[in-house]
XYZ file of C-alpha atoms in Angstrom:
774
model
C 0.052 0.024 -0.001
C 2.929 2.354 0.057
C 2.653 5.397 -2.046
C 5.925 6.213 -4.190
C 7.427 9.437 -3.278
C 6.571 10.773 -6.745
C 3.081 10.892 -5.609
C 3.696 13.138 -2.677
C 2.149 16.137 -4.653
C -1.298 14.508 -4.291
C -1.249 14.824 -0.458
C -2.210 18.465 -0.802
C -6.031 19.433 -0.921
C -7.924 20.468 -3.894
C -9.612 23.937 -4.457
C -12.011 25.053 -7.098
C -13.649 28.153 -8.031
C -16.153 29.778 -10.472
C -16.444 33.241 -11.597
C -19.214 35.724 -12.393
C -18.807 39.326 -13.934
C -20.940 42.198 -13.611
C -22.705 42.869 -16.835
C -20.912 46.005 -17.649
C -17.467 44.456 -17.157
C -17.983 41.501 -19.594
C -15.878 42.934 -22.309
C -13.374 43.955 -19.872
C -12.939 40.508 -18.358
C -12.578 39.035 -21.817
C -9.992 41.379 -22.810
C -8.000 40.977 -19.664
C -7.717 37.136 -20.184
C -6.684 37.464 -23.849
C -4.225 39.998 -23.183
C -2.766 38.851 -20.025
C -1.904 35.274 -20.871
C 0.601 36.347 -23.722
C 2.247 38.775 -21.465
C 2.491 36.347 -18.736
C 4.180 33.833 -20.854
C 6.503 36.464 -22.217
C 7.509 37.665 -18.709
C 7.973 34.014 -17.397
C 9.832 32.872 -20.628
C 13.436 33.125 -19.205
C 12.598 31.057 -16.193
C 10.597 28.634 -18.004
C 13.258 27.962 -20.531
C 15.976 27.534 -17.939
C 13.968 24.918 -16.073
C 12.810 23.153 -19.344
C 16.428 22.717 -20.284
C 17.201 20.987 -16.941
C 14.332 18.534 -16.950
C 12.989 15.894 -19.126
C 9.954 16.371 -21.518
C 6.635 16.127 -20.027
C 4.840 12.918 -20.837
C 1.674 13.186 -22.925
C -1.249 10.953 -22.822
C 0.148 8.503 -25.319
C 3.659 8.672 -24.084
C 3.148 7.849 -20.526
C 5.678 5.253 -19.106
C 3.696 1.974 -19.104
C 5.267 0.960 -15.904
C 3.683 3.963 -14.073
C 0.873 3.065 -11.427
C -2.276 5.025 -11.679
C -3.036 6.978 -8.436
C -6.322 8.240 -7.527
C -7.835 10.180 -4.643
C -11.280 8.736 -4.684
C -11.149 8.206 -0.788
C -9.733 11.743 -0.216
C -6.298 10.422 0.052
C -3.692 9.354 -2.635
C -3.846 5.570 -3.275
C -2.819 3.141 -6.014
C -6.084 2.555 -8.130
C -5.880 -1.363 -7.228
C -5.879 -0.537 -3.552
C -9.164 1.286 -3.687
C -12.474 -0.790 -3.057
C -14.527 1.320 -5.481
C -14.975 1.161 -9.229
C -13.098 4.071 -10.468
C -12.191 5.185 -14.005
C -9.594 7.889 -14.789
C -9.325 10.376 -17.665
C -5.982 12.198 -17.979
C -5.958 15.923 -18.564
C -4.318 15.391 -21.869
C -6.949 13.038 -22.995
C -9.664 15.541 -22.306
C -7.782 18.355 -24.036
C -7.625 16.095 -27.157
C -11.360 15.380 -27.288
C -12.049 19.057 -26.768
C -9.820 20.467 -29.716
C -12.887 20.844 -31.783
C -14.615 23.313 -29.467
C -16.449 20.658 -27.221
C -17.538 21.245 -23.706
C -18.314 18.688 -20.816
C -20.739 16.713 -22.898
C -17.684 15.135 -24.690
C -17.213 13.163 -21.474
C -20.196 10.985 -22.507
C -19.168 7.426 -22.789
C -15.491 8.034 -22.268
C -15.587 5.684 -19.474
C -18.064 2.818 -18.608
C -21.280 3.827 -17.239
C -20.903 7.504 -17.738
C -23.303 9.666 -19.991
C -23.704 13.230 -20.322
C -26.301 15.219 -22.188
C -28.041 18.661 -22.126
C -31.049 20.609 -23.749
C -29.463 23.929 -22.314
C -26.745 24.635 -24.861
C -23.265 24.830 -23.268
C -24.312 25.088 -19.752
C -26.426 23.254 -17.272
C -25.365 19.588 -18.421
C -27.065 16.544 -17.015
C -24.911 13.576 -15.939
C -25.771 9.993 -15.438
C -23.895 7.116 -13.928
C -25.096 3.548 -14.173
C -28.190 4.804 -15.643
C -29.193 6.849 -12.762
C -29.752 10.818 -13.441
C -32.244 13.400 -13.765
C -33.773 14.923 -17.159
C -34.949 17.945 -15.590
C -33.986 20.978 -17.584
C -34.407 23.660 -14.805
C -31.635 25.252 -13.000
C -32.795 24.400 -9.565
C -33.026 20.720 -10.441
C -31.538 18.072 -8.054
C -28.986 15.643 -9.729
C -27.828 12.123 -8.361
C -24.409 12.654 -9.891
C -22.347 15.030 -8.168
C -19.377 16.918 -9.844
C -16.434 17.932 -7.371
C -13.837 20.257 -8.888
C -10.671 20.531 -6.585
C -12.451 19.108 -3.562
C -15.314 21.488 -3.778
C -18.791 20.216 -4.735
C -20.554 21.846 -7.757
C -24.210 21.104 -6.596
C -26.130 23.257 -8.959
C -26.433 22.138 -12.761
C -25.603 25.737 -13.297
C -22.057 25.311 -12.102
C -21.351 21.818 -13.665
C -20.854 23.249 -17.126
C -17.662 25.046 -16.251
C -15.212 24.579 -18.984
C -12.627 21.808 -18.881
C -9.213 23.247 -19.045
C -5.678 22.641 -17.305
C -6.962 19.574 -15.758
C -4.585 17.052 -14.222
C -7.291 14.078 -14.213
C -10.846 13.419 -13.874
C -11.984 10.424 -11.779
C -15.363 8.706 -12.158
C -16.340 7.329 -9.031
C -19.376 4.867 -9.521
C -22.099 3.866 -7.143
C -23.150 5.748 -3.877
C -20.397 8.088 -2.526
C -22.103 9.697 0.292
C -19.828 8.772 3.234
C -16.994 11.020 1.811
C -18.829 13.244 -0.724
C -22.072 13.850 0.883
C -25.603 14.405 -0.298
C -26.964 13.715 -3.959
C -24.342 11.073 -4.911
C -26.422 8.062 -5.001
C -25.228 7.455 -8.485
C -21.685 8.567 -8.084
C -19.028 11.316 -8.323
C -17.269 13.000 -11.259
C -14.105 14.276 -9.475
C -11.907 16.816 -11.442
C -8.497 17.907 -10.242
C -6.630 20.843 -11.994
C -3.082 21.229 -12.260
C -1.573 22.840 -9.084
C 1.443 25.143 -8.496
C 4.852 23.263 -8.038
C 8.328 24.233 -7.033
C 9.502 24.426 -10.672
C 8.612 26.975 -13.469
C 6.823 25.004 -16.125
C 3.802 25.251 -18.369
C 1.834 23.979 -21.469
C -0.098 25.612 -24.209
C -2.275 24.535 -26.986
C -3.847 26.446 -29.857
C -6.213 24.921 -32.459
C -8.116 26.197 -35.432
C -10.705 24.360 -37.371
C -13.927 24.286 -39.570
C -16.918 26.561 -38.736
C -14.646 29.229 -37.668
C -13.522 27.109 -34.518
C -10.662 28.491 -32.602
C -9.595 27.110 -29.097
C -6.617 28.172 -26.901
C -5.551 26.678 -23.575
C -2.676 27.756 -21.466
C -1.415 26.832 -17.990
C 1.798 28.117 -16.368
C 3.462 27.585 -12.994
C 5.573 30.504 -11.760
C 7.478 30.096 -8.356
C 7.660 33.577 -6.862
C 9.710 32.569 -3.880
C 10.941 29.267 -2.112
C 7.655 29.257 -0.318
C 5.119 30.989 -2.863
C 4.144 29.639 -6.177
C 1.325 30.460 -8.745
C -0.552 28.601 -11.372
C -2.198 30.651 -14.138
C -4.477 29.111 -16.587
C -6.763 30.255 -19.274
C -9.183 29.153 -22.017
C -10.474 30.963 -25.112
C -13.120 28.970 -27.043
C -14.769 30.452 -30.087
C -16.950 29.282 -33.046
C -18.458 31.332 -35.734
C -22.240 31.232 -36.336
C -22.672 28.401 -38.919
C -26.436 27.798 -38.890
C -28.796 29.541 -41.174
C -32.503 30.477 -40.031
C -34.249 30.141 -43.370
C -37.528 31.667 -42.154
C -37.993 34.865 -43.895
C -39.105 37.543 -41.460
C -37.351 40.693 -40.320
C -37.339 39.967 -36.594
C -35.458 36.653 -36.971
C -32.518 38.216 -38.782
C -32.172 35.576 -41.394
C -28.675 34.368 -42.292
C -25.893 32.552 -40.375
C -26.818 33.883 -36.986
C -26.874 30.743 -34.867
C -24.635 28.017 -33.554
C -21.641 30.148 -32.503
C -20.128 30.935 -29.145
C -17.480 32.742 -27.254
C -16.312 30.963 -24.032
C -13.653 32.711 -21.901
C -12.371 31.244 -18.615
C -9.391 31.600 -16.250
C -8.164 30.271 -13.020
C -5.450 31.369 -10.489
C -3.964 29.245 -7.930
C -1.576 30.578 -5.321
C 0.132 28.034 -3.088
C 2.070 29.132 0.078
C 4.040 26.467 1.865
C 6.226 28.236 4.588
C 7.196 24.980 5.866
C 6.756 21.161 5.641
C 3.694 21.247 7.773
C 1.395 24.141 6.460
C -0.079 24.342 2.995
C -2.495 27.261 1.885
C -3.949 27.148 -1.429
C -6.081 30.184 -2.719
C -8.108 29.719 -5.954
C -9.966 32.479 -8.039
C -11.766 31.425 -10.999
C -14.181 33.059 -13.510
C -15.867 32.495 -16.802
C -17.871 34.660 -19.364
C -19.904 32.684 -21.994
C -22.097 34.054 -24.844
C -23.592 31.738 -27.487
C -26.401 30.092 -29.065
C -28.587 27.676 -27.019
C -29.802 24.175 -28.166
C -31.242 24.230 -31.610
C -34.436 22.348 -31.495
C -35.624 21.151 -34.984
C -39.363 20.725 -35.721
C -40.785 17.531 -37.136
C -37.293 16.140 -38.052
C -38.727 12.760 -36.852
C -41.483 10.926 -38.470
C -44.258 9.158 -36.864
C -43.433 5.536 -36.595
C -39.532 6.023 -36.849
C -36.722 7.088 -34.812
C -34.579 8.211 -37.676
C -34.090 11.679 -38.894
C -36.063 12.347 -41.890
C -35.540 14.498 -45.069
C -36.581 17.658 -43.362
C -33.589 17.588 -41.200
C -30.703 19.765 -42.483
C -27.820 20.301 -39.968
C -26.973 23.759 -41.383
C -30.601 25.155 -41.438
C -33.501 25.824 -39.013
C -36.932 27.595 -39.383
C -37.592 29.839 -36.279
C -40.328 32.359 -36.050
C -39.185 33.089 -32.373
C -36.515 32.980 -29.822
C -34.531 35.897 -31.453
C -31.844 33.131 -32.531
C -31.702 31.534 -29.172
C -29.137 33.582 -27.334
C -27.717 32.604 -24.012
C -25.345 33.927 -21.678
C -23.523 33.019 -18.447
C -20.991 34.365 -15.964
C -19.593 32.632 -12.977
C -17.000 33.528 -10.520
C -15.624 31.594 -7.471
C -13.182 31.810 -4.500
C -11.840 29.161 -2.410
C -9.281 28.680 0.404
C -7.803 25.215 1.012
C -5.639 24.779 4.169
C -3.894 21.664 5.315
C -1.870 21.425 8.548
C 0.154 18.386 9.376
C -0.120 17.688 13.069
C 2.386 14.783 13.140
C -0.110 11.743 13.295
C -2.807 13.505 11.484
C -3.572 16.213 8.960
C -6.110 18.905 9.483
C -7.777 20.093 6.486
C -10.149 23.044 5.971
C -11.916 24.227 2.850
C -13.994 27.310 2.358
C -15.442 28.284 -0.977
C -18.037 30.719 -2.472
C -19.538 30.562 -6.201
C -21.659 33.354 -7.736
C -23.401 33.278 -11.158
C -25.894 34.800 -13.417
C -27.369 33.794 -16.636
C -30.063 34.629 -19.188
C -31.282 32.966 -22.413
C -34.135 32.732 -24.750
C -35.280 29.940 -27.287
C -37.745 28.829 -30.046
C -38.887 25.662 -28.130
C -41.161 24.285 -30.709
C -38.410 24.587 -33.205
C -40.475 25.680 -36.236
C -42.903 28.119 -37.737
C -46.501 28.320 -36.702
C -48.876 26.587 -39.089
C -47.690 24.271 -41.967
C -44.741 25.190 -43.822
C -42.308 23.284 -46.250
C -39.438 23.875 -43.939
C -40.702 22.923 -40.702
C -43.855 20.965 -41.187
C -46.866 21.397 -39.012
C -46.297 23.379 -35.671
C -49.816 23.497 -34.012
C -48.919 26.175 -31.599
C -45.980 28.460 -30.655
C -43.618 27.969 -27.743
C -41.077 30.546 -26.948
C -39.546 30.661 -23.456
C -36.384 31.899 -21.680
C -34.591 33.232 -18.581
C -34.651 36.774 -18.111
C -32.201 36.606 -15.216
C -30.984 33.929 -12.786
C -28.745 34.618 -10.001
C -26.866 31.927 -7.875
C -24.899 32.032 -4.721
C -23.266 28.902 -3.255
C -21.103 28.659 -0.157
C -19.533 25.421 1.257
C -17.472 25.013 4.691
C -15.608 21.831 5.284
C -13.211 20.574 8.016
C -11.654 17.246 8.004
C -8.985 15.595 10.276
C -7.211 12.412 8.824
C -4.593 9.904 9.995
C -1.099 10.284 8.253
C 0.891 7.511 6.731
C 0.014 4.132 5.177
C -0.558 2.383 8.555
C -2.522 -0.716 9.477
C -5.293 1.382 10.966
C -6.337 4.604 9.315
C -9.119 7.123 9.731
C -10.726 10.361 8.855
C -13.633 12.267 10.460
C -15.238 15.619 9.365
C -18.128 18.015 9.214
C -19.675 19.794 6.246
C -22.181 22.770 5.467
C -23.431 23.793 2.135
C -25.738 26.780 1.553
C -27.383 27.977 -1.692
C -29.543 30.737 -2.763
C -30.991 30.812 -6.238
C -33.342 33.362 -7.990
C -34.788 32.750 -11.314
C -37.050 34.949 -13.586
C -38.371 33.293 -16.484
C -40.711 34.226 -19.229
C -42.692 33.119 -22.296
C -43.414 35.298 -25.407
C -45.892 35.088 -28.167
C -43.509 33.713 -30.496
C -43.766 36.395 -33.340
C -40.610 38.066 -32.459
C -42.204 39.997 -29.563
C -40.074 41.975 -27.157
C -42.496 42.059 -24.273
C -43.208 38.646 -22.639
C -46.693 37.365 -22.030
C -45.928 35.531 -18.900
C -43.266 36.097 -16.215
C -42.724 33.843 -13.342
C -40.335 34.377 -10.424
C -38.718 31.558 -8.398
C -36.606 32.037 -5.104
C -35.124 28.965 -3.700
C -32.904 28.629 -0.484
C -31.101 25.301 0.509
C -29.035 24.236 3.467
C -27.325 21.090 4.247
C -25.416 20.020 7.489
C -23.394 16.830 7.799
C -20.722 14.981 9.869
C -18.880 11.963 8.478
C -16.201 9.514 9.385
C -14.293 6.529 7.738
C -11.877 4.081 8.891
C -9.773 1.116 7.484
C -7.983 -1.788 9.081
C -5.440 -4.056 7.588
C -6.687 -7.559 8.870
C -3.549 -8.920 7.312
C -1.028 -7.777 4.713
C -3.523 -8.909 2.060
C -7.000 -7.937 3.325
C -8.128 -4.501 4.179
C -11.660 -3.668 5.571
C -13.038 -0.209 5.332
C -16.157 1.331 6.699
C -17.743 4.819 6.959
C -20.876 6.563 7.742
C -22.365 10.183 7.320
C -25.270 11.861 8.768
C -27.067 14.651 6.891
C -29.845 17.131 7.456
C -31.362 18.919 4.383
C -33.687 21.713 4.271
C -35.198 23.623 1.078
C -37.550 26.363 0.831
C -39.120 27.770 -2.458
C -41.230 30.776 -3.283
C -42.885 30.841 -6.676
C -45.086 33.569 -8.075
C -46.384 34.514 -11.659
C -46.069 38.259 -11.731
C -47.318 38.769 -15.426
C -50.253 36.741 -16.780
C -52.801 34.860 -14.696
C -51.766 35.612 -11.041
C -50.458 32.727 -9.132
C -48.170 32.079 -5.971
C -47.154 29.043 -3.950
C -44.593 28.323 -1.415
C -43.112 24.902 -0.356
C -40.584 23.540 2.046
C -38.986 20.200 2.501
C -36.548 18.748 4.770
C -35.015 15.332 5.918
C -32.412 13.619 7.875
C -30.740 10.727 6.398
C -27.696 8.497 6.966
C -25.346 7.281 4.334
C -22.791 4.309 4.860
C -20.504 1.970 3.127
C -18.631 -1.216 3.989
C -16.000 -2.859 1.830
C -13.289 -5.558 1.824
C -10.172 -5.496 -0.514
C -8.120 -8.618 -0.845
C -4.671 -8.436 -2.670
C -3.865 -11.726 -4.331
C -0.565 -10.052 -5.283
C 0.901 -6.533 -5.662
C -0.735 -6.569 -9.231
C -4.107 -8.263 -8.542
C -6.849 -7.231 -6.146
C -10.414 -8.264 -5.537
C -12.890 -6.062 -3.905
C -16.573 -6.052 -2.710
C -18.502 -3.200 -1.519
C -22.012 -2.489 -0.128
C -23.160 1.284 0.000
C -26.160 3.200 0.980
C -26.777 6.611 -0.260
C -29.509 9.298 -0.873
C -30.641 12.133 -2.798
C -32.295 14.873 -0.697
C -36.097 16.106 -1.116
C -36.797 18.372 -4.128
C -39.077 21.007 -5.228
C -40.072 21.841 -8.768
C -41.689 25.264 -9.417
C -42.108 25.826 -12.956
C -45.307 27.690 -13.181
C -45.038 29.287 -16.519
C -47.452 26.894 -17.990
C -49.269 25.396 -15.078
C -50.362 26.286 -11.560
C -48.567 23.287 -10.139
C -45.652 23.105 -7.926
C -44.454 19.677 -6.980
C -42.057 18.008 -4.547
C -40.405 14.656 -4.256
C -39.459 12.804 -1.132
C -35.742 11.664 -0.565
C -34.593 8.744 -2.683
C -32.340 6.112 -0.978
C -30.225 3.509 -2.692
C -28.498 0.357 -1.609
C -25.829 -0.900 -3.916
C -23.823 -4.084 -3.946
C -20.764 -4.529 -6.168
C -17.801 -6.676 -6.526
C -14.758 -6.581 -8.849
C -11.274 -7.396 -9.752
C -8.441 -5.066 -10.849
C -5.313 -6.622 -12.228
C -2.169 -5.739 -14.220
C 0.920 -7.498 -15.320
C 4.027 -6.751 -13.357
C 5.343 -4.249 -15.902
C 1.945 -2.706 -16.009
C 1.794 -3.062 -19.795
C -1.484 -4.804 -19.543
C -4.530 -3.726 -17.114
C -7.962 -5.016 -16.753
C -10.786 -3.920 -14.485
C -14.159 -5.791 -14.176
C -16.860 -4.831 -11.929
C -20.556 -6.260 -11.492
C -23.076 -4.455 -9.589
C -26.732 -4.440 -8.479
C -28.674 -1.797 -6.783
C -32.196 -1.000 -5.460
C -33.816 2.349 -5.036
C -36.613 3.216 -2.721
C -38.698 6.225 -3.667
C -36.630 7.275 -6.913
C -37.086 10.704 -7.984
C -38.061 11.216 -11.601
C -39.096 14.321 -13.622
C -42.099 14.014 -16.057
C -41.523 16.636 -18.573
C -43.396 17.533 -21.718
C -46.466 15.611 -22.527
C -49.603 16.882 -23.795
C -49.668 19.527 -21.052
C -46.275 20.498 -21.429
C -45.446 20.046 -17.848
C -42.231 19.620 -15.699
C -43.311 17.827 -12.552
C -41.472 15.757 -9.815
C -42.822 12.257 -8.936
C -41.529 9.464 -6.859
C -41.871 6.000 -8.043
C -42.101 3.040 -5.487
C -39.028 1.327 -6.387
C -36.280 1.328 -8.945
C -33.724 -1.315 -9.881
C -30.433 -1.483 -11.699
C -27.870 -4.068 -12.463
C -24.740 -4.130 -14.714
C -21.236 -4.918 -15.657
C -18.297 -2.698 -16.355
C -15.016 -3.708 -18.187
C -12.072 -1.519 -18.862
C -8.758 -2.509 -20.388
C -5.378 -1.045 -21.409
C -2.761 -2.762 -23.563
C 0.773 -1.635 -24.498
C 1.831 -4.754 -26.622
C 4.903 -3.128 -28.166
C 6.753 0.249 -27.457
C 4.830 3.119 -28.939
C 1.573 1.269 -29.397
C -1.253 1.461 -27.015
C -4.862 0.392 -26.823
C -7.637 1.166 -24.242
C -11.214 0.816 -24.084
C -14.220 -0.178 -22.127
C -17.749 -1.300 -22.203
C -20.611 -1.328 -19.827
C -23.930 -2.961 -19.674
C -26.538 -0.822 -17.330
C -29.967 -2.224 -17.043
C -32.514 -0.034 -15.311
C -36.075 -0.719 -14.371
C -39.115 1.441 -12.830
C -40.827 -0.827 -10.439
C -44.192 0.872 -9.842
C -47.531 -0.707 -11.172
C -49.467 2.600 -10.451
C -47.215 5.121 -12.032
C -48.827 6.853 -14.880
C -47.421 9.965 -16.795
C -48.540 12.245 -19.652
C -47.183 11.389 -23.110
C -46.504 13.157 -26.359
C -48.751 15.583 -27.655
C -47.498 15.064 -31.169
C -48.227 12.092 -33.267
C -45.872 9.528 -31.598
C -46.340 5.901 -31.285
C -46.564 5.075 -27.592
C -45.683 1.226 -26.768
C -46.497 1.435 -23.171
C -50.270 0.632 -21.965
C -52.587 3.416 -22.168
C -54.833 4.194 -19.137
C -57.765 6.779 -19.201
C -58.047 8.771 -16.023
C -61.098 10.913 -16.086
C -60.954 12.669 -19.469
C -57.080 12.349 -19.983
C -54.970 9.379 -21.295
C -51.801 8.268 -19.443
C -49.111 5.932 -20.136
C -48.176 3.192 -17.541
C -44.284 3.173 -17.117
C -43.993 0.170 -15.025
C -41.113 -1.945 -16.136
C -39.661 0.927 -18.364
C -36.126 1.746 -18.162
C -34.737 5.100 -16.576
C -34.848 7.978 -19.080
C -31.582 8.881 -20.985
C -29.973 5.547 -19.465
C -28.182 3.910 -22.340
C -28.132 -0.014 -22.002
C -24.787 -0.266 -23.504
C -21.763 2.211 -23.507
C -18.567 1.730 -25.415
C -15.257 3.437 -25.942
C -12.233 2.540 -27.719
C -8.820 4.391 -28.049
C -5.544 3.560 -30.018
C -2.383 5.372 -30.432
C 0.840 4.770 -32.080
C 4.205 6.830 -31.715
C 7.216 6.138 -33.854
C 10.446 7.549 -32.941
C 12.615 9.038 -35.653
C 16.481 8.813 -35.664
C 16.636 12.544 -34.716
C 14.575 11.906 -31.473
C 11.426 13.588 -32.823
C 8.294 11.422 -33.100
C 5.573 10.910 -35.461
C 2.199 9.704 -33.876
C -1.454 8.945 -34.547
C -4.206 8.259 -32.313
C -8.067 7.700 -32.638
C -10.927 7.507 -30.295
C -14.397 6.327 -30.507
C -17.545 6.217 -28.132
C -20.949 4.847 -28.546
C -24.262 4.596 -26.695
C -26.772 2.135 -27.573
C -30.627 1.424 -26.626
C -32.161 3.978 -24.417
C -35.517 6.154 -24.149
C -35.472 9.803 -24.067
C -38.466 10.047 -21.829
C -40.092 8.209 -18.944
C -42.774 6.650 -21.401
C -41.636 4.374 -24.442
C -42.361 5.574 -27.801
C -40.936 4.414 -31.095
C -39.869 8.066 -32.247
C -38.208 8.767 -28.860
C -36.061 5.542 -28.588
C -32.432 5.864 -29.506
C -30.956 2.851 -31.121
C -27.317 3.560 -31.579
C -25.146 6.835 -31.245
C -21.529 7.119 -32.061
C -18.751 9.412 -32.699
C -15.032 9.144 -33.520
C -11.959 11.287 -33.606
C -8.465 11.217 -35.007
C -5.270 13.041 -34.332
C -1.777 12.852 -36.096
C 1.375 14.979 -35.725
C 5.040 15.370 -34.977
C 6.585 16.069 -31.631
C 10.151 17.573 -31.133
C 12.719 15.396 -29.353
C 11.921 16.575 -25.963
C 8.210 16.968 -26.636
C 8.428 20.630 -26.186
C 6.675 21.241 -29.462
C 3.736 19.412 -30.935
C 2.281 20.092 -34.443
C -0.785 18.171 -35.351
C -4.009 17.775 -37.330
C -7.233 16.586 -35.918
C -10.855 15.752 -36.670
C -13.693 15.496 -34.292
C -16.850 13.505 -35.040
C -14.916 12.413 -38.141
C -17.849 10.644 -39.867
C -20.030 13.604 -39.325
C -22.818 11.634 -37.340
C -26.040 13.208 -36.638
C -26.853 11.745 -33.467
C -30.397 12.445 -31.679
C -29.549 13.320 -28.120
C -32.883 14.745 -27.153
C -36.443 15.821 -28.128
C -39.413 17.924 -27.461
C -42.732 15.954 -27.234
C -45.550 18.299 -26.530
C -45.910 20.201 -29.881
C -44.448 18.276 -32.735
C -41.900 15.561 -33.454
C -38.892 17.838 -32.548
C -35.268 16.700 -31.892
C -31.957 18.063 -31.367
C -28.498 16.478 -32.278
C -24.865 16.531 -31.555
C -22.075 18.883 -32.815
C -21.002 18.550 -36.565
C -17.857 17.379 -37.755
C -14.762 19.775 -37.256
C -11.404 19.136 -38.945
C -8.513 21.393 -38.065
C -4.933 21.651 -36.982
C -2.973 22.960 -33.992
C 0.131 23.404 -32.200
C 1.174 22.728 -28.455
C 3.957 23.554 -26.238
C 5.398 22.343 -23.166
C 8.162 24.250 -21.329
């Protein structure tokens, strides 16, 4: 269990931040980041060049030493991945940069590891994540999610924050199954744990700049600057841009016909300041910010045909027909500040983390995806639907204190306490859909949430081969919501929910050898009670009780002595009591919370890596995730369009409902696949030629709670390719790339209340770039 000295850097704590700008300062912030990064590089160049000459070239994703162990912090301490009794998948920062070269966002993580899926109907913010089929399709910003995103040891609870751009990352760990003991509330499905690159003792950095089709430009920079022997900084930034490339072909003055959709500008930055006055104290301050402007999700009316889930001839990737939405604009600004302090007491380390996040956003969209009436371009649209967010404001604060034993001893422990507070205000509106400026309906939502918890975990090595681990957490949740319609038919409602719940887990890990381990784990977690207050289209505020999950899993983790071949295999089964679901759309266009009686899941996850010869690497994974709603009495509204419902239909009064007992969870692919291959050939000069490819696929899932032919996805897949030349020290990298190389049009979501509307993935982007390590 000893951790090599090379991994000592992981013993520090992680911080994270998000950034919001005042509206009048948006351009100033964008200019600052664009102007300051080159200046920073120029000022640091002498020190960086001197340090680069003294050290070997930094390894990249496809040049890593095959003998290196994988170290993770899934249990809040650095450990070899084979010594962790949890199903964990790891993505390197270099891998994430490679799949993002065409301008991708967090949705690019979908399927990159077994059992992980990501989708969104909110453009480039508010993503929805799923692990082992468990997630939430609710599109509202105050929605509760069962997958937690943790950035530098700080939880990003609100979906509003989970879309922060991915840049200058060290690694992403996907922790599968309930993680409530160490990561708290709303983790019954798992955790996506992201760690950014931290300041070190030596000046170093990396930068990558790409250009591609559709006017796509992406630049990512990260630089470490030691100021003194005790103080160092890490400055990182991202610029992500795409020109408008989609034509609104509807000829009306208010729609501004032409290529006015599909583009975006996403600018983000991060500052780490690390102070280590001695070997015992470490203080890390993190400031972070983002400004984003772009086009929201492009809904496409009637691109599906009754009786088929295939895109029809009306679908044209480069063209939409909108008579509303003002070309679907959206903006978001986020800021954050975090302080992470570690103090070594000798036998234990005391950790304190304080963070604050702020954010604001606005947006508007043509939701029906077409033109009222019957037109050649968008087919039949029975009524207009144009909604959006006039403003939303978020404030999140977290406070955590933790005391953990030091060293890799036979008996280890950690205890802690955590407090989370969030205030969220949302003003949403709907318009007449004829280009009107003044909305017809305005609704306001104010939500306040608080969560307190205490937790502890301990492990004991029964023998040199057998380790037992157990932990528990107690959490109290409280949420209050006030909703009111201030324009339109008057309506107001207030709701409060609260609950106390335990989370716990017990596990055993047996080491057959240093290279092979077998683990088993039982975990119990929960998602706190929720409130849904979307009253723009109804006078209904709904609540959902806490859902609780008990999960059982067992697996094997193995590698050859030289680590050239690795295999992980896990099987799991879980049972959920009172699972929370969101019934969206339907004939009434509702967004309502419901509790089913039970939900069940089971599956298998397999991952493997092979380095058969020098320079050649294969990796990949597959997961089978079966989910089932178990509630004979659960009925939901189904499509208002001409779809083919395959569930039993029940008439309740004057309305017809679909019985969804036995259906899979929505947006839960039965199968997920990923495959990666790379080959590097070293020339006589020491420089290298390389080529690499990556593919992901999702198969067999429903978009909604009910089962309909049109809204069932058969198979989606995407592939990428990268080829280039690296200098002898890997200091310079020249390359070409292609994302979605076969230009697949994958249906990733739909609108069901108006017509057979769908939206799809990003198009192919081919380009080139240059990278530097110094």
